[in-house]
């Protein structure tokens, strides 16, 4: 799969959560707890590596590769990917006009 994924020939935007995953992998230190929501996966490491491969951040590790090697390769690939893909700009959140979040009217 190439990044960014496409639908009908139109590139999909980089989702903020995807970018945050790559950023965490790039900056994680040995022993850091996995971030949510990936920490709740049955196999967090395998899930995160699978997503990095799907995003095109890194190639799939060879079968039998030890975990420290996979972690080093993922971290190095994530650092390079972040240099090429700046943090996506989030659109400002807006509250619909008909919703009144102020104090109740008397």
Short mmCIF file of C-alpha atoms in Angstrom, two decimals:
data_model
loop_
_atom_site.label_atom_id
_atom_site.label_comp_id
_atom_site.label_asym_id
_atom_site.label_seq_id
_atom_site.Cartn_x
_atom_site.Cartn_y
_atom_site.Cartn_z
CA UNK A 1 0.00 0.00 0.00
CA UNK A 2 1.26 3.46 -0.76
CA UNK A 3 0.86 6.43 1.51
CA UNK A 4 -1.37 8.30 1.55
CA UNK A 5 -4.12 5.79 0.84
CA UNK A 6 -6.47 6.75 -1.96
CA UNK A 7 -10.16 6.36 -2.51
CA UNK A 8 -11.31 6.71 -6.07
CA UNK A 9 -7.91 8.11 -7.05
CA UNK A 10 -8.07 10.94 -4.51
CA UNK A 11 -5.40 10.85 -1.77
CA UNK A 12 -6.78 10.54 1.74
CA UNK A 13 -5.62 13.09 4.29
CA UNK A 14 -3.15 12.00 6.93
CA UNK A 15 -5.27 11.48 10.01
CA UNK A 16 -4.06 13.19 13.16
CA UNK A 17 -4.20 9.95 15.18
CA UNK A 18 -2.07 8.17 12.58
CA UNK A 19 0.50 10.94 12.75
CA UNK A 20 0.54 10.76 16.56
CA UNK A 21 1.25 7.03 16.40
CA UNK A 22 4.22 7.60 14.11
CA UNK A 23 5.43 10.42 16.39
CA UNK A 24 5.20 8.17 19.45
CA UNK A 25 7.18 5.42 17.71
CA UNK A 26 9.82 7.97 16.67
CA UNK A 27 10.27 9.30 20.21
CA UNK A 28 9.58 6.23 22.40
CA UNK A 29 12.27 4.99 24.73
CA UNK A 30 12.74 1.37 25.89
CA UNK A 31 10.19 0.61 28.59
CA UNK A 32 7.74 3.38 27.64
CA UNK A 33 4.14 2.17 28.00
CA UNK A 34 2.19 1.83 24.78
CA UNK A 35 -0.19 4.76 24.20
CA UNK A 36 -3.96 4.46 24.02
CA UNK A 37 -5.75 3.07 22.11
CA UNK A 38 -2.99 0.69 20.99
CA UNK A 39 -2.21 -0.37 24.57
CA UNK A 40 -5.63 -2.07 24.62
CA UNK A 41 -4.91 -4.25 21.57
CA UNK A 42 -4.41 -7.99 22.02
CA UNK A 43 -0.83 -7.54 20.76
CA UNK A 44 0.01 -3.80 20.87
CA UNK A 45 3.44 -4.10 19.25
CA UNK A 46 2.17 -6.22 16.37
CA UNK A 47 -0.79 -3.87 15.85
CA UNK A 48 1.40 -0.76 15.82
CA UNK A 49 4.00 -2.29 13.49
CA UNK A 50 1.21 -3.46 11.19
CA UNK A 51 -0.15 0.08 10.99
CA UNK A 52 3.30 1.52 10.28
CA UNK A 53 3.69 -0.97 7.43
CA UNK A 54 0.20 -0.14 6.14
CA UNK A 55 0.98 3.60 6.24
CA UNK A 56 4.17 3.04 4.26
CA UNK A 57 6.39 4.21 7.11
CA UNK A 58 8.45 1.03 7.08
CA UNK A 59 8.64 -2.28 5.24
CA UNK A 60 7.25 -5.37 6.91
CA UNK A 61 9.84 -7.01 9.18
CA UNK A 62 11.18 -10.36 8.05
CA UNK A 63 9.72 -13.38 9.84
CA UNK A 64 11.77 -14.29 12.88
CA UNK A 65 13.23 -10.80 13.39
CA UNK A 66 13.78 -10.13 17.08
CA UNK A 67 11.73 -7.43 18.85
CA UNK A 68 14.65 -5.04 19.61
CA UNK A 69 15.63 -4.99 15.92
CA UNK A 70 12.03 -4.33 14.86
CA UNK A 71 11.77 -1.52 17.42
CA UNK A 72 15.01 0.12 16.22
CA UNK A 73 13.96 -0.12 12.58
CA UNK A 74 10.49 1.24 13.35
CA UNK A 75 11.91 4.16 15.31
CA UNK A 76 14.40 5.09 12.59
CA UNK A 77 11.74 4.81 9.87
CA UNK A 78 9.26 6.87 11.91
CA UNK A 79 11.81 9.66 12.40
CA UNK A 80 12.41 9.86 8.64
CA UNK A 81 8.68 9.76 7.89
CA UNK A 82 7.96 12.64 10.29
CA UNK A 83 10.60 14.78 8.56
CA UNK A 84 8.78 14.27 5.26
CA UNK A 85 5.22 14.57 6.64
CA UNK A 86 4.61 17.60 8.87
CA UNK A 87 1.98 17.40 11.58
CA UNK A 88 -1.46 17.77 9.99
CA UNK A 89 -3.30 20.98 10.76
CA UNK A 90 -6.50 20.31 12.64
CA UNK A 91 -9.49 22.38 11.56
CA UNK A 92 -10.87 24.55 14.35
CA UNK A 93 -13.73 22.96 16.21
CA UNK A 94 -16.97 24.80 15.84
CA UNK A 95 -20.14 24.67 17.89
CA UNK A 96 -23.34 24.86 15.84
CA UNK A 97 -25.15 28.16 16.34
CA UNK A 98 -28.33 26.51 17.55
CA UNK A 99 -26.52 24.94 20.51
CA UNK A 100 -26.25 27.33 23.41
CA UNK A 101 -23.43 26.44 25.77
CA UNK A 102 -23.84 29.54 27.90
CA UNK A 103 -25.76 29.97 31.15
CA UNK A 104 -29.51 29.28 31.04
CA UNK A 105 -31.69 32.16 29.96
CA UNK A 106 -34.13 33.53 32.48
#
